[in-house]
Amino acid sequence: MNRSAWGLVCLVILLVCSGGLVTAYRAGMAIPDWPTTFGHWIYLPHHWRGRFDGVFLNQLHRTLAQLTLAWSVVVAVVTWRVGAGRQVRMLGLAIVFGLVVQGAVGGWRVLSESVPVARVHGAMAPLVLGLCMALAVVTSQRWRAAQPARRHPYGKALRRWCLATLVLAYLLIVANVQMRHVPPTAGLAWLPFWGWSKLLLAAITAVVAGRLLVLARRRFRDCPAILRRTGWFAGLLAVQLLLGGGVWIANYGWPPWFADYVLPIRYTITAEGVLRTAATTAHVVMGAVVTAVGANAALWAYRESQGPR
């Protein structure tokens, strides 16, 4: 069951990656109907075979979504057949429900051509991945064999800082989704607004993640599970923040003050170029992975320690 749950995590990551490519190439409306493909229920190869365009990317995303949903149903059935605990069974059903809602929102986006719906669709994916990671964690042998949570004077603080970092990491994803789906009819002030909001969130998240890492290193040296997971969480979050800077450069170029007073670096922005698309998609995927790793760290923080009485 645990391997099936990890397989589901990998499928959702691939689904997020394909969705990032669809947005990067602005291929969300390459197929104008849903749930059919150009009026056909069966995927006809001549529509997208041997091509790498919007139709191919859109159809690839749809196919991965259906495979992921089918696998989630299998995983949910397995949790019931093996007699897993009630919480595990409910978690499996929640994943199926989340994927169904996610797919329905994606279809609504196609049929309505609505930018706000596209924002909701993009913001939901990391939440579903977090649920899948939670299922993979609670079905692992290490989780079941772990000792009951012990009293620790800093247990409550660890939980709070870990949860705060996770929430801020998700809010960064929401801000990124808003920036990527600014409609052409929006005013000129919206892009700077979300840009500065994202920059402020990134600074706050870096400070909070640093505080979490220091707390874990100083007060939980005897707990390898917490040390490893908080270290991975903070490290991947740092990579995510650096990727965010790279995405800004790839999409908008170096700031004028940097080129004038620091290094005279010039960069030509190419619409749908390889560097721009790769950086943007990597940023999207890393954001989802950070959320999943953060969920893992938060679960173990609650599993390993409790606050004082």
Coordinates of N, CA, C and O in Angstrom, one line a residue, residues 143-272:
W143 N 6.6 5.1 10.0 CA 5.5 5.8 10.8 C 4.8 4.9 11.7 O 4.6 5.3 12.9
R144 N 4.5 3.7 11.3 CA 3.7 2.8 12.2 C 4.6 2.2 13.3 O 4.1 1.9 14.4
A145 N 5.9 2.2 13.1 CA 6.8 1.6 14.1 C 7.3 2.7 15.0 O 8.0 2.4 16.0
A146 N 7.0 4.0 14.7 CA 7.6 5.1 15.6 C 6.9 5.0 17.0 O 5.8 4.6 17.2
Q147 N 7.7 5.5 17.9 CA 7.2 5.5 19.3 C 6.2 6.6 19.5 O 6.2 7.6 18.7
P148 N 5.3 6.5 20.5 CA 4.3 7.6 20.7 C 5.1 8.9 20.9 O 6.2 9.0 21.4
A149 N 4.4 10.0 20.6 CA 5.0 11.4 20.7 C 5.4 11.6 22.2 O 4.7 11.3 23.1
R150 N 6.6 12.1 22.4 CA 7.1 12.4 23.7 C 6.9 13.9 24.0 O 6.9 14.7 23.2
R151 N 6.9 14.1 25.3 CA 6.8 15.5 25.8 C 8.1 16.2 25.6 O 9.2 15.7 25.9
H152 N 8.1 17.4 25.0 CA 9.3 18.1 24.8 C 9.0 19.6 25.1 O 7.9 20.1 24.7
P153 N 9.9 20.3 25.8 CA 9.6 21.7 26.1 C 9.4 22.6 24.9 O 8.8 23.7 25.0
Y154 N 10.0 22.2 23.7 CA 9.8 23.0 22.5 C 9.0 22.3 21.5 O 9.0 22.7 20.3
G155 N 8.2 21.3 21.9 CA 7.4 20.5 20.9 C 6.3 21.4 20.3 O 6.1 21.4 19.1
K156 N 5.6 22.2 21.1 CA 4.6 23.1 20.6 C 5.2 24.1 19.6 O 4.6 24.4 18.6
A157 N 6.3 24.7 20.0 CA 7.0 25.7 19.1 C 7.4 25.1 17.8 O 7.2 25.7 16.7
L158 N 7.9 23.8 17.8 CA 8.3 23.2 16.6 C 7.1 23.0 15.6 O 7.1 23.3 14.4
R159 N 6.0 22.6 16.2 CA 4.8 22.4 15.4 C 4.3 23.7 14.8 O 3.9 23.8 13.6
R160 N 4.3 24.8 15.6 CA 3.8 26.0 15.1 C 4.7 26.6 14.0 O 4.2 27.1 13.0
W161 N 6.0 26.6 14.2 CA 6.9 27.1 13.2 C 6.9 26.3 11.9 O 7.0 26.8 10.8
C162 N 6.7 25.0 12.0 CA 6.6 24.1 10.8 C 5.4 24.4 10.1 O 5.4 24.5 8.8
L163 N 4.3 24.5 10.8 CA 3.0 24.8 10.1 C 3.0 26.2 9.5 O 2.5 26.4 8.4
A164 N 3.6 27.1 10.2 CA 3.7 28.5 9.6 C 4.5 28.5 8.4 O 4.1 29.2 7.4
T165 N 5.6 27.8 8.3 CA 6.4 27.8 7.1 C 5.7 27.1 6.0 O 5.8 27.5 4.8
L166 N 4.9 26.0 6.3 CA 4.2 25.4 5.3 C 3.1 26.3 4.7 O 2.9 26.3 3.5
V167 N 2.4 27.0 5.5 CA 1.3 27.9 5.0 C 1.9 29.0 4.2 O 1.4 29.3 3.1
L168 N 3.1 29.6 4.6 CA 3.7 30.6 3.8 C 4.2 30.1 2.5 O 4.1 30.8 1.5
A169 N 4.7 28.9 2.5 CA 5.2 28.3 1.2 C 4.0 28.1 0.2 O 4.2 28.3 -1.0
Y170 N 2.9 27.8 0.8 CA 1.7 27.6 -0.1 C 1.2 29.0 -0.6 O 0.8 29.1 -1.7
L171 N 1.2 30.0 0.3 CA 0.8 31.3 -0.1 C 1.7 31.9 -1.2 O 1.3 32.6 -2.1
L172 N 3.0 31.5 -1.2 CA 3.9 31.8 -2.3 C 3.4 31.2 -3.6 O 3.5 31.9 -4.7
I173 N 3.0 30.0 -3.6 CA 2.4 29.4 -4.8 C 1.2 30.1 -5.3 O 1.1 30.3 -6.5
V174 N 0.3 30.5 -4.4 CA -0.9 31.2 -4.8 C -0.5 32.6 -5.4 O -1.1 32.9 -6.5
A175 N 0.5 33.3 -4.9 CA 1.0 34.5 -5.5 C 1.5 34.3 -6.9 O 1.3 35.0 -7.8
N176 N 2.3 33.2 -7.0 CA 2.9 32.8 -8.3 C 1.8 32.5 -9.3 O 1.9 32.9 -10.5
V177 N 0.7 31.8 -8.9 CA -0.4 31.5 -9.8 C -1.1 32.8 -10.3 O -1.4 32.9 -11.4
Q178 N -1.2 33.7 -9.3 CA -1.9 35.0 -9.7 C -1.0 35.7 -10.8 O -1.6 36.3 -11.7
M179 N 0.3 35.7 -10.6 CA 1.2 36.4 -11.6 C 1.1 35.7 -13.0 O 1.2 36.4 -14.0
R180 N 1.0 34.4 -13.0 CA 1.0 33.7 -14.2 C -0.3 33.8 -15.0 O -0.3 33.5 -16.2
H181 N -1.3 34.1 -14.3 CA -2.7 34.2 -14.9 C -3.3 35.6 -14.8 O -4.4 35.8 -14.6
V182 N -2.4 36.6 -15.0 CA -2.9 38.0 -15.1 C -3.6 38.2 -16.5 O -2.9 38.0 -17.5
P183 N -4.9 38.4 -16.5 CA -5.6 38.5 -17.8 C -5.1 39.8 -18.6 O -4.7 40.8 -18.0
P184 N -5.2 39.7 -19.9 CA -4.7 40.9 -20.7 C -5.6 42.2 -20.4 O -5.1 43.3 -20.6
T185 N -6.8 42.0 -20.0 CA -7.7 43.1 -19.7 C -7.4 43.7 -18.3 O -8.0 44.8 -18.0
A186 N -6.6 43.1 -17.5 CA -6.3 43.6 -16.2 C -5.5 44.9 -16.3 O -4.7 45.2 -17.3
G187 N -5.6 45.8 -15.3 CA -4.9 47.0 -15.3 C -3.4 46.8 -15.1 O -2.9 45.7 -14.7
L188 N -2.6 47.8 -15.5 CA -1.1 47.7 -15.4 C -0.6 47.5 -14.0 O 0.5 47.1 -13.8
A189 N -1.4 47.9 -13.0 CA -0.9 47.9 -11.6 C -1.0 46.5 -11.0 O -0.3 46.2 -10.0
W190 N -1.7 45.5 -11.6 CA -1.8 44.2 -11.0 C -0.6 43.4 -11.0 O -0.2 42.8 -10.0
L191 N 0.2 43.5 -12.1 CA 1.4 42.7 -12.1 C 2.4 43.2 -11.1 O 3.0 42.4 -10.4
P192 N 2.7 44.5 -11.0 CA 3.6 44.9 -9.9 C 3.1 44.6 -8.5 O 3.8 44.3 -7.6
F193 N 1.7 44.6 -8.4 CA 1.1 44.3 -7.1 C 1.5 42.9 -6.6 O 1.9 42.7 -5.5
W194 N 1.2 42.0 -7.6 CA 1.5 40.6 -7.2 C 3.0 40.3 -7.1 O 3.5 39.5 -6.4
G195 N 3.8 41.0 -7.9 CA 5.2 40.9 -7.8 C 5.8 41.3 -6.5 O 6.6 40.6 -5.9
W196 N 5.4 42.5 -6.0 CA 5.8 42.9 -4.7 C 5.3 42.1 -3.6 O 5.9 41.8 -2.6
S197 N 4.0 41.6 -3.7 CA 3.4 40.7 -2.7 C 4.2 39.4 -2.6 O 4.5 38.9 -1.5
K198 N 4.6 38.9 -3.8 CA 5.4 37.7 -3.8 C 6.8 37.9 -3.2 O 7.3 37.1 -2.4
L199 N 7.4 39.1 -3.5 CA 8.7 39.4 -2.9 C 8.6 39.5 -1.4 O 9.5 39.0 -0.7
L200 N 7.6 40.1 -0.9 CA 7.4 40.3 0.6 C 7.1 38.9 1.2 O 7.7 38.6 2.3
L201 N 6.3 38.1 0.6 CA 6.1 36.8 1.1 C 7.3 35.9 1.1 O 7.6 35.2 2.0
A202 N 8.1 36.1 0.1 CA 9.4 35.3 0.0 C 10.3 35.7 1.1 O 11.0 34.8 1.8
A203 N 10.4 37.0 1.4 CA 11.3 37.4 2.5 C 10.8 36.9 3.9 O 11.6 36.4 4.7
I204 N 9.5 37.0 4.1 CA 8.9 36.5 5.4 C 9.1 35.0 5.5 O 9.5 34.4 6.5
T205 N 8.9 34.3 4.4 CA 9.0 32.8 4.4 C 10.5 32.4 4.7 O 10.7 31.4 5.4
A206 N 11.4 33.1 4.1 CA 12.8 32.8 4.4 C 13.2 33.0 5.8 O 13.9 32.1 6.4
V207 N 12.7 34.0 6.5 CA 12.9 34.3 7.9 C 12.3 33.2 8.7 O 12.9 32.6 9.6
V208 N 11.0 32.8 8.4 CA 10.4 31.8 9.2 C 11.0 30.4 9.0 O 11.2 29.7 10.0
A209 N 11.4 30.1 7.8 CA 12.0 28.8 7.6 C 13.4 28.8 8.3 O 13.8 27.7 8.8
G210 N 14.1 29.9 8.3 CA 15.4 29.9 9.0 C 15.2 29.7 10.5 O 16.0 29.0 11.1
R211 N 14.1 30.3 11.0 CA 13.8 30.1 12.5 C 13.5 28.6 12.7 O 13.9 28.1 13.8
L212 N 12.7 28.0 11.9 CA 12.4 26.6 12.0 C 13.6 25.7 12.0 O 13.8 24.8 12.8
L213 N 14.5 26.0 11.1 CA 15.8 25.2 10.9 C 16.6 25.4 12.2 O 17.2 24.4 12.7
V214 N 16.8 26.6 12.7 CA 17.6 26.8 13.9 C 17.0 26.1 15.1 O 17.7 25.5 15.9
L215 N 15.7 26.2 15.2 CA 15.0 25.5 16.3 C 15.2 24.0 16.3 O 15.5 23.4 17.3
A216 N 15.1 23.4 15.1 CA 15.3 22.0 15.0 C 16.7 21.6 15.3 O 17.0 20.6 15.9
R217 N 17.7 22.4 14.8 CA 19.1 22.0 15.0 C 19.5 22.2 16.4 O 20.4 21.4 16.9
R218 N 19.0 23.1 17.1 CA 19.4 23.4 18.5 C 18.7 22.5 19.5 O 19.3 22.1 20.5
R219 N 17.4 22.3 19.3 CA 16.6 21.6 20.4 C 16.2 20.2 20.1 O 15.7 19.5 21.0
F220 N 16.4 19.7 18.8 CA 16.0 18.4 18.5 C 17.1 17.6 17.9 O 16.9 16.9 16.9
R221 N 18.3 17.7 18.4 CA 19.5 17.0 17.9 C 19.4 15.5 18.1 O 20.0 14.8 17.3
D222 N 18.6 15.1 19.0 CA 18.4 13.7 19.3 C 17.3 13.1 18.5 O 16.9 11.9 18.8
C223 N 16.7 13.8 17.6 CA 15.6 13.3 16.8 C 15.9 13.4 15.3 O 15.6 14.4 14.6
P224 N 16.5 12.3 14.8 CA 16.9 12.3 13.3 C 15.7 12.6 12.4 O 15.9 13.2 11.3
A225 N 14.6 12.0 12.7 CA 13.4 12.2 11.8 C 13.1 13.7 11.6 O 12.8 14.1 10.4
I226 N 13.1 14.4 12.6 CA 12.8 15.9 12.5 C 13.9 16.6 11.9 O 13.7 17.5 11.0
L227 N 15.1 16.3 12.2 CA 16.3 17.0 11.7 C 16.3 16.8 10.1 O 16.6 17.8 9.4
R228 N 16.2 15.6 9.7 CA 16.2 15.4 8.2 C 15.1 16.1 7.5 O 15.4 16.7 6.5
R229 N 13.9 16.0 8.0 CA 12.8 16.5 7.3 C 12.7 18.1 7.3 O 12.4 18.7 6.3
T230 N 13.1 18.6 8.4 CA 13.1 20.1 8.4 C 14.3 20.6 7.6 O 14.2 21.7 7.0
G231 N 15.4 19.8 7.5 CA 16.5 20.2 6.7 C 16.1 20.2 5.2 O 16.5 21.1 4.5
W232 N 15.5 19.1 4.8 CA 15.0 19.0 3.4 C 14.0 20.1 3.1 O 14.0 20.7 2.0
F233 N 13.1 20.4 4.0 CA 12.1 21.4 3.8 C 12.7 22.8 3.6 O 12.4 23.5 2.6
A234 N 13.6 23.1 4.5 CA 14.2 24.5 4.4 C 15.2 24.5 3.2 O 15.2 25.6 2.5
G235 N 15.9 23.5 2.9 CA 16.8 23.5 1.7 C 16.0 23.6 0.4 O 16.4 24.4 -0.5
L236 N 14.9 22.8 0.2 CA 14.1 22.9 -1.0 C 13.4 24.2 -1.1 O 13.2 24.8 -2.2
L237 N 13.0 24.8 0.0 CA 12.4 26.1 0.0 C 13.4 27.2 -0.5 O 13.0 28.1 -1.2
A238 N 14.7 27.0 -0.1 CA 15.7 28.0 -0.5 C 15.9 27.8 -2.0 O 16.0 28.9 -2.7
V239 N 15.9 26.6 -2.5 CA 16.0 26.4 -4.0 C 14.8 27.0 -4.7 O 14.9 27.7 -5.8
Q240 N 13.6 26.9 -4.1 CA 12.4 27.5 -4.7 C 12.5 29.0 -4.8 O 12.1 29.6 -5.8
L241 N 13.0 29.6 -3.7 CA 13.2 31.1 -3.8 C 14.2 31.5 -4.8 O 14.0 32.5 -5.5
L242 N 15.3 30.8 -4.9 CA 16.3 31.1 -6.0 C 15.7 30.9 -7.4 O 15.9 31.7 -8.3
L243 N 14.9 29.9 -7.6 CA 14.2 29.7 -8.8 C 13.2 30.8 -9.1 O 13.1 31.2 -10.3
G244 N 12.6 31.3 -8.1 CA 11.7 32.5 -8.3 C 12.4 33.7 -8.9 O 11.9 34.3 -9.8
G245 N 13.7 33.9 -8.3 CA 14.5 35.0 -8.9 C 14.9 34.7 -10.4 O 14.8 35.6 -11.2
G246 N 15.2 33.4 -10.6 CA 15.5 33.1 -12.0 C 14.4 33.2 -13.0 O 14.5 33.7 -14.1
V247 N 13.2 32.9 -12.5 CA 12.0 33.0 -13.3 C 11.7 34.5 -13.6 O 11.3 34.9 -14.8
W248 N 11.9 35.4 -12.6 CA 11.7 36.8 -12.9 C 12.7 37.3 -13.9 O 12.3 38.1 -14.8
I249 N 13.9 36.9 -13.9 CA 14.9 37.3 -14.9 C 14.6 36.8 -16.2 O 14.7 37.5 -17.2
A250 N 14.2 35.5 -16.3 CA 13.8 34.9 -17.6 C 12.6 35.5 -18.2 O 12.5 35.6 -19.5
N251 N 11.7 36.0 -17.4 CA 10.5 36.6 -18.0 C 10.5 38.1 -18.1 O 9.9 38.7 -19.1
Y252 N 11.3 38.8 -17.3 CA 11.3 40.3 -17.3 C 12.7 40.9 -17.4 O 12.8 42.1 -17.5
G253 N 13.7 40.1 -17.5 CA 15.1 40.6 -17.6 C 15.7 41.0 -16.3 O 15.0 41.1 -15.3
W254 N 17.0 41.4 -16.3 CA 17.6 41.9 -15.1 C 17.1 43.3 -14.8 O 16.8 44.1 -15.7
P255 N 17.0 43.7 -13.5 CA 16.6 45.0 -13.2 C 17.6 46.0 -13.7 O 18.8 45.8 -13.8
P256 N 17.1 47.2 -14.2 CA 18.0 48.2 -14.8 C 19.1 48.6 -13.8 O 20.2 48.8 -14.3
W257 N 18.8 48.7 -12.5 CA 19.8 49.2 -11.6 C 20.9 48.2 -11.4 O 22.1 48.5 -11.2
F258 N 20.6 46.9 -11.6 CA 21.6 45.8 -11.5 C 22.6 45.9 -12.7 O 23.8 45.8 -12.6
A259 N 22.0 46.1 -13.9 CA 22.8 46.1 -15.1 C 23.6 47.4 -15.1 O 24.7 47.5 -15.7
D260 N 23.1 48.5 -14.5 CA 23.8 49.8 -14.6 C 24.9 49.9 -13.5 O 26.0 50.5 -13.8
Y261 N 24.7 49.3 -12.3 CA 25.6 49.6 -11.2 C 26.3 48.4 -10.6 O 27.3 48.5 -9.9
V262 N 25.9 47.2 -11.0 CA 26.5 46.0 -10.5 C 27.3 45.2 -11.6 O 28.5 45.2 -11.6
L263 N 26.5 44.6 -12.5 CA 27.2 43.9 -13.6 C 26.4 44.3 -14.9 O 25.2 44.2 -14.9
P264 N 27.1 44.6 -15.9 CA 26.4 45.0 -17.2 C 25.9 43.8 -17.9 O 26.4 43.5 -19.0
I265 N 25.0 43.0 -17.4 CA 24.5 41.8 -18.0 C 23.2 42.1 -18.7 O 22.3 42.7 -18.2
R266 N 23.2 41.7 -20.0 CA 22.0 41.9 -20.8 C 21.4 40.6 -21.1 O 22.1 39.6 -21.4
Y267 N 20.1 40.6 -21.1 CA 19.4 39.3 -21.4 C 18.2 39.6 -22.3 O 17.4 40.5 -22.0
T268 N 18.1 38.9 -23.4 CA 17.0 39.1 -24.4 C 15.9 38.1 -24.0 O 16.1 36.9 -24.0
I269 N 14.8 38.7 -23.8 CA 13.6 37.9 -23.4 C 13.0 37.3 -24.7 O 12.7 38.0 -25.6
T270 N 12.9 36.0 -24.7 CA 12.3 35.3 -25.9 C 11.0 34.6 -25.5 O 11.0 33.8 -24.6
A271 N 9.9 35.0 -26.1 CA 8.6 34.5 -25.8 C 8.6 32.9 -26.1 O 9.0 32.5 -27.1
E272 N 8.2 32.2 -25.0 CA 8.2 30.7 -25.1 C 9.5 30.1 -25.4 O 9.6 29.0 -26.1

